Amino acid sequence: FKLIPYLRQTMAPQSDTCRCFSLFVLLLYLPFNDGFVYRSLVHHPQKILRNNNHCALKDTNHNNNNNEPNNSNNNMVSSNAIYFDISVAGTPIGRLLFHLANPSPLPQHAENVIRLATGARRSIEPLTHYVGCTFDFTPAHVEDGQGRYRWSHTCKGRGRNAMGRQNEPISDAPNQLASCTHSCFGGQYYGETYKDDDDDADDPGVLLTVPIQGPGQGSSRFSIVRVKESPQEWRERLLMNSGVIGRLDPSSLETLHTMARQRIGPPTVTASGAA
C-alpha cells in the first residue's frame, strides 16, 4: 500500500490499459527484489517504470552452481571416525574403529553411515541405526579354515537411511562421483583411492565401503573389505561398484580377524557411534 501514491504519480498520463499493464509488470518484479523496487520508486518514480535498464532486476547472490563441482567446505562430514562394538552369541569380541576422509569424496554416503552409527534420527525413526544389526554370516565365504581371505564382511542395516527420505536411495551428485572415480581391472570404484603401500606396515589395508551401484545402492548397507590381505589378482577388484569412505584403524584388525575365523554365529553390532 505504500507504493500506491507513487504508482498514481507515474501512471497518471497513461491510459487505463497502459496502467494495468505497468502494474502487472511491476508486480512480477516485486517477489524477486521488492526492496529494490520500493527504494527506486521512492527516489526515482519516473525512471523505474520507463527505463528498461532499471527493470532488469537480477539477484547475483543466487547463482545456480549445480553444474560446478562441490568444494571441500561442502564435502565436510560431521565426524572423522566411527566405531562398531561387536559381539558373537552375546560375547563381546572387540571394537572396529574406522577413520573417515574429511572432507569426504562421497559426503552424502559417508554422512548417512555416520548418522546411522550415531542414531541421530532414531528418535524420529526407530529403524535408523545399526545397533542390533548383524553381518552376513557365511564363514567359508569370508575366510577359509587356512586363513585365506576371500571376500568382505557385509552389514545390510535395516534398510532405512538417515539422510533424505528414509526409504529412498541416497546418492552423491553425478559430478561428485565423476571426480572420485577410479579404474581397476574389469570395472571401477569410487571415493578414496586404495594405495597398496607395502612400506606402511601399520596400515592393514581394510576399507569401509558402501554400494554405489548394484544391490543395496544408496541404502544403509556397508561392507568391510580386507583388500591388502586378499590375493594379488583380486585386491582393488573387490571394490568394484563400491565407494570407499574410510579405513580401519590398525588396533581393530584383531577384532576383524576374530569375526572372520569364528564359526559360532553372525557378528552383531552391540553399540556404535562417532569416535
GROMACS .gro file of C-alpha atoms in nm:
model
  275
    1PHE     CA    1   0.000   0.000   0.000
    2LYS     CA    2   0.297   0.230   0.044
    3LEU     CA    3   0.352   0.212  -0.331
    4ILE     CA    4   0.007   0.339  -0.429
    5PRO     CA    5   0.094   0.716  -0.426
    6TYR     CA    6   0.394   0.652  -0.649
    7LEU     CA    7   0.202   0.428  -0.884
    8ARG     CA    8  -0.060   0.702  -0.927
    9GLN     CA    9   0.210   0.960  -0.996
   10THR     CA   10   0.386   0.756  -1.261
   11MET     CA   11   0.076   0.621  -1.431
   12ALA     CA   12  -0.139   0.932  -1.441
   13PRO     CA   13  -0.066   1.030  -1.806
   14GLN     CA   14  -0.132   0.676  -1.927
   15SER     CA   15  -0.450   0.509  -2.041
   16ASP     CA   16  -0.628   0.251  -1.828
   17THR     CA   17  -0.481  -0.030  -2.039
   18CYS     CA   18  -0.126   0.102  -2.001
   19ARG     CA   19  -0.173   0.149  -1.629
   20CYS     CA   20  -0.293  -0.209  -1.586
   21PHE     CA   21  -0.005  -0.343  -1.791
   22SER     CA   22   0.254  -0.136  -1.598
   23LEU     CA   23   0.111  -0.252  -1.266
   24PHE     CA   24   0.118  -0.613  -1.385
   25VAL     CA   25   0.486  -0.586  -1.487
   26LEU     CA   26   0.574  -0.420  -1.158
   27LEU     CA   27   0.405  -0.692  -0.953
   28LEU     CA   28   0.601  -0.955  -1.141
   29TYR     CA   29   0.924  -0.798  -1.022
   30LEU     CA   30   0.820  -0.745  -0.661
   31PRO     CA   31   0.870  -1.104  -0.540
   32PHE     CA   32   1.228  -1.102  -0.668
   33ASN     CA   33   1.351  -0.776  -0.522
   34ASP     CA   34   1.074  -0.577  -0.362
   35GLY     CA   35   1.323  -0.376  -0.153
   36PHE     CA   36   1.500  -0.250  -0.465
   37VAL     CA   37   1.173  -0.168  -0.639
   38TYR     CA   38   1.042   0.025  -0.341
   39ARG     CA   39   1.361   0.226  -0.295
   40SER     CA   40   1.367   0.302  -0.668
   41LEU     CA   41   1.006   0.420  -0.666
   42VAL     CA   42   1.072   0.649  -0.372
   43HIS     CA   43   1.381   0.812  -0.520
   44HIS     CA   44   1.321   0.774  -0.896
   45PRO     CA   45   0.945   0.726  -0.952
   46GLN     CA   46   0.958   0.811  -1.322
   47LYS     CA   47   1.269   0.617  -1.407
   48ILE     CA   48   1.169   0.284  -1.259
   49LEU     CA   49   0.878   0.234  -1.500
   50ARG     CA   50   1.023   0.399  -1.809
   51ASN     CA   51   1.382   0.280  -1.816
   52ASN     CA   52   1.414  -0.084  -1.908
   53ASN     CA   53   1.765  -0.097  -1.771
   54HIS     CA   54   1.636  -0.035  -1.419
   55CYS     CA   55   1.375  -0.302  -1.454
   56ALA     CA   56   1.624  -0.581  -1.513
   57LEU     CA   57   1.624  -0.695  -1.153
   58LYS     CA   58   1.862  -0.985  -1.111
   59ASP     CA   59   1.984  -1.126  -0.782
   60THR     CA   60   2.350  -1.202  -0.837
   61ASN     CA   61   2.375  -1.370  -0.497
   62HIS     CA   62   2.166  -1.668  -0.606
   63ASN     CA   63   2.365  -1.816  -0.891
   64ASN     CA   64   2.291  -2.172  -0.990
   65ASN     CA   65   2.604  -2.371  -0.919
   66ASN     CA   66   2.456  -2.716  -0.964
   67ASN     CA   67   2.688  -2.788  -1.254
   68GLU     CA   68   3.001  -2.692  -1.067
   69PRO     CA   69   3.200  -2.945  -0.862
   70ASN     CA   70   3.148  -2.924  -0.487
   71ASN     CA   71   3.430  -2.760  -0.296
   72SER     CA   72   3.585  -2.905   0.017
   73ASN     CA   73   3.364  -2.699   0.250
   74ASN     CA   74   3.053  -2.861   0.105
   75ASN     CA   75   3.208  -3.206   0.145
   76MET     CA   76   3.270  -3.189   0.517
   77VAL     CA   77   3.104  -3.459   0.725
   78SER     CA   78   3.008  -3.449   1.092
   79SER     CA   79   3.273  -3.691   1.223
   80ASN     CA   80   3.628  -3.801   1.148
   81ALA     CA   81   3.578  -4.153   1.284
   82ILE     CA   82   3.308  -4.404   1.376
   83TYR     CA   83   3.312  -4.729   1.570
   84PHE     CA   84   3.117  -5.054   1.598
   85ASP     CA   85   3.130  -5.274   1.907
   86ILE     CA   86   3.092  -5.637   1.802
   87SER     CA   87   2.973  -5.946   1.983
   88VAL     CA   88   2.919  -6.308   1.882
   89ALA     CA   89   2.649  -6.513   2.055
   90GLY     CA   90   2.632  -6.250   2.328
   91THR     CA   91   3.007  -6.245   2.392
   92PRO     CA   92   3.192  -5.919   2.313
   93ILE     CA   93   3.488  -5.968   2.081
   94GLY     CA   94   3.607  -5.608   2.039
   95ARG     CA   95   3.565  -5.277   1.861
   96LEU     CA   96   3.601  -5.181   1.496
   97LEU     CA   97   3.726  -4.823   1.456
   98PHE     CA   98   3.724  -4.654   1.117
   99HIS     CA   99   3.887  -4.326   1.021
  100LEU     CA  100   3.685  -4.130   0.766
  101ALA     CA  101   3.807  -3.892   0.500
  102ASN     CA  102   3.700  -3.539   0.593
  103PRO     CA  103   3.625  -3.362   0.364
  104SER     CA  104   3.478  -3.672   0.209
  105PRO     CA  105   3.480  -3.763  -0.162
  106LEU     CA  106   3.132  -3.912  -0.102
  107PRO     CA  107   2.978  -3.676   0.154
  108GLN     CA  108   2.616  -3.796   0.123
  109HIS     CA  109   2.703  -4.163   0.160
  110ALA     CA  110   2.954  -4.101   0.438
  111GLU     CA  111   2.719  -3.879   0.636
  112ASN     CA  112   2.442  -4.136   0.605
  113VAL     CA  113   2.663  -4.404   0.763
  114ILE     CA  114   2.773  -4.161   1.036
  115ARG     CA  115   2.416  -4.072   1.128
  116LEU     CA  116   2.311  -4.436   1.129
  117ALA     CA  117   2.608  -4.519   1.351
  118THR     CA  118   2.522  -4.239   1.595
  119GLY     CA  119   2.146  -4.294   1.575
  120ALA     CA  120   2.096  -3.925   1.503
  121ARG     CA  121   1.741  -3.977   1.374
  122ARG     CA  122   1.646  -4.269   1.597
  123SER     CA  123   1.400  -4.059   1.800
  124ILE     CA  124   1.214  -3.976   1.478
  125GLU     CA  125   1.251  -4.310   1.300
  126PRO     CA  126   1.334  -4.607   1.528
  127LEU     CA  127   1.492  -4.809   1.244
  128THR     CA  128   1.764  -4.560   1.150
  129HIS     CA  129   2.053  -4.714   1.346
  130TYR     CA  130   2.290  -5.011   1.341
  131VAL     CA  131   2.260  -5.140   1.698
  132GLY     CA  132   2.136  -5.499   1.688
  133CYS     CA  133   2.217  -5.544   1.318
  134THR     CA  134   2.420  -5.847   1.213
  135PHE     CA  135   2.684  -5.910   0.949
  136ASP     CA  136   2.618  -6.168   0.682
  137PHE     CA  137   2.738  -6.497   0.826
  138THR     CA  138   2.888  -6.723   0.563
  139PRO     CA  139   3.221  -6.819   0.721
  140ALA     CA  140   3.364  -7.016   0.429
  141HIS     CA  141   3.284  -6.725   0.200
  142VAL     CA  142   3.471  -6.471   0.415
  143GLU     CA  143   3.773  -6.683   0.508
  144ASP     CA  144   3.851  -7.049   0.476
  145GLY     CA  145   3.993  -7.262   0.752
  146GLN     CA  146   4.352  -7.191   0.647
  147GLY     CA  147   4.330  -6.813   0.697
  148ARG     CA  148   4.291  -6.724   0.332
  149TYR     CA  149   4.069  -6.425   0.286
  150ARG     CA  150   3.802  -6.445   0.019
  151TRP     CA  151   3.550  -6.165   0.044
  152SER     CA  152   3.407  -5.891   0.268
  153HIS     CA  153   3.206  -5.858   0.585
  154THR     CA  154   2.871  -5.702   0.495
  155CYS     CA  155   2.609  -5.542   0.721
  156LYS     CA  156   2.281  -5.456   0.550
  157GLY     CA  157   2.142  -5.244   0.833
  158ARG     CA  158   1.767  -5.205   0.849
  159GLY     CA  159   1.713  -5.059   0.505
  160ARG     CA  160   1.637  -4.710   0.636
  161ASN     CA  161   1.852  -4.407   0.560
  162ALA     CA  162   1.934  -4.122   0.796
  163MET     CA  163   1.974  -3.878   0.505
  164GLY     CA  164   1.685  -3.754   0.293
  165ARG     CA  165   1.377  -3.973   0.289
  166GLN     CA  166   1.446  -4.283   0.493
  167ASN     CA  167   1.307  -4.531   0.242
  168GLU     CA  168   1.458  -4.378  -0.072
  169PRO     CA  169   1.812  -4.442  -0.202
  170ILE     CA  170   2.062  -4.163  -0.150
  171SER     CA  171   2.330  -4.059  -0.395
  172ASP     CA  172   2.604  -3.808  -0.431
  173ALA     CA  173   2.579  -3.572  -0.727
  174PRO     CA  174   2.697  -3.710  -1.064
  175ASN     CA  175   2.977  -3.454  -1.083
  176GLN     CA  176   3.087  -3.557  -0.734
  177LEU     CA  177   3.102  -3.923  -0.835
  178ALA     CA  178   3.288  -3.834  -1.153
  179SER     CA  179   3.553  -3.652  -0.952
  180CYS     CA  180   3.634  -3.959  -0.741
  181THR     CA  181   3.605  -4.246  -0.991
  182HIS     CA  182   3.895  -4.492  -1.006
  183SER     CA  183   3.953  -4.758  -1.269
  184CYS     CA  184   4.051  -5.111  -1.182
  185PHE     CA  185   4.074  -5.427  -1.385
  186GLY     CA  186   3.721  -5.509  -1.501
  187GLY     CA  187   3.544  -5.200  -1.369
  188GLN     CA  188   3.566  -4.901  -1.141
  189TYR     CA  189   3.513  -4.790  -0.783
  190TYR     CA  190   3.459  -4.455  -0.612
  191GLY     CA  191   3.564  -4.245  -0.314
  192GLU     CA  192   3.908  -4.272  -0.159
  193THR     CA  193   4.185  -4.432  -0.362
  194TYR     CA  194   4.333  -4.757  -0.238
  195LYS     CA  195   4.713  -4.745  -0.236
  196ASP     CA  196   4.897  -5.072  -0.196
  197ASP     CA  197   5.178  -4.931   0.013
  198ASP     CA  198   5.388  -5.220   0.139
  199ASP     CA  199   5.616  -4.974   0.316
  200ASP     CA  200   5.338  -4.878   0.558
  201ALA     CA  201   5.333  -5.184   0.779
  202ASP     CA  202   5.084  -5.025   1.019
  203ASP     CA  203   4.810  -4.985   0.756
  204PRO     CA  204   4.604  -5.306   0.749
  205GLY     CA  205   4.455  -5.213   0.412
  206VAL     CA  206   4.099  -5.270   0.531
  207LEU     CA  207   3.843  -5.033   0.381
  208LEU     CA  208   3.493  -4.927   0.478
  209THR     CA  209   3.276  -4.920   0.167
  210VAL     CA  210   2.917  -4.852   0.059
  211PRO     CA  211   2.746  -4.979  -0.259
  212ILE     CA  212   2.725  -4.714  -0.531
  213GLN     CA  213   2.587  -4.946  -0.799
  214GLY     CA  214   2.409  -5.278  -0.783
  215PRO     CA  215   2.236  -5.444  -0.483
  216GLY     CA  216   2.189  -5.219  -0.183
  217GLN     CA  217   2.300  -4.899  -0.357
  218GLY     CA  218   2.215  -4.583  -0.166
  219SER     CA  219   2.093  -4.780   0.137
  220SER     CA  220   2.209  -4.849   0.494
  221ARG     CA  221   2.432  -5.130   0.373
  222PHE     CA  222   2.809  -5.116   0.425
  223SER     CA  223   3.099  -5.358   0.382
  224ILE     CA  224   3.440  -5.410   0.539
  225VAL     CA  225   3.684  -5.516   0.268
  226ARG     CA  226   4.025  -5.661   0.352
  227VAL     CA  227   4.198  -5.550   0.034
  228LYS     CA  228   4.559  -5.583   0.147
  229GLU     CA  229   4.511  -5.940   0.274
  230SER     CA  230   4.338  -6.059  -0.041
  231PRO     CA  231   4.518  -6.235  -0.328
  232GLN     CA  232   4.717  -6.000  -0.551
  233GLU     CA  233   4.492  -6.062  -0.852
  234TRP     CA  234   4.182  -5.950  -0.656
  235ARG     CA  235   4.276  -5.651  -0.443
  236GLU     CA  236   4.111  -5.343  -0.598
  237ARG     CA  237   3.866  -5.559  -0.791
  238LEU     CA  238   3.694  -5.628  -0.458
  239LEU     CA  239   3.597  -5.259  -0.453
  240MET     CA  240   3.417  -5.255  -0.788
  241ASN     CA  241   3.086  -5.062  -0.789
  242SER     CA  242   3.150  -4.953  -0.430
  243GLY     CA  243   3.255  -4.627  -0.269
  244VAL     CA  244   3.542  -4.613  -0.019
  245ILE     CA  245   3.459  -4.382   0.273
  246GLY     CA  246   3.703  -4.492   0.544
  247ARG     CA  247   3.990  -4.711   0.667
  248LEU     CA  248   4.019  -4.949   0.959
  249ASP     CA  249   4.239  -4.845   1.250
  250PRO     CA  250   4.528  -5.093   1.297
  251SER     CA  251   4.418  -5.158   1.656
  252SER     CA  252   4.095  -5.316   1.527
  253LEU     CA  253   4.248  -5.575   1.295
  254GLU     CA  254   4.246  -5.849   1.558
  255THR     CA  255   3.873  -5.796   1.615
  256LEU     CA  256   3.813  -5.824   1.241
  257HIS     CA  257   4.014  -6.149   1.224
  258THR     CA  258   3.809  -6.290   1.510
  259MET     CA  259   3.491  -6.204   1.320
  260ALA     CA  260   3.617  -6.388   1.014
  261ARG     CA  261   3.753  -6.700   1.182
  262GLN     CA  262   3.485  -6.780   1.438
  263ARG     CA  263   3.218  -7.034   1.345
  264ILE     CA  264   2.968  -6.972   1.624
  265GLY     CA  265   2.725  -6.730   1.466
  266PRO     CA  266   2.675  -6.393   1.294
  267PRO     CA  267   2.870  -6.098   1.438
  268THR     CA  268   2.630  -5.844   1.589
  269VAL     CA  269   2.666  -5.468   1.642
  270THR     CA  270   2.601  -5.402   2.012
  271ALA     CA  271   2.694  -5.032   2.007
  272SER     CA  272   2.806  -4.775   1.752
  273GLY     CA  273   2.877  -4.407   1.733
  274ALA     CA  274   3.120  -4.128   1.646
  275ALA     CA  275   3.471  -4.155   1.786
   0.00000   0.00000   0.00000
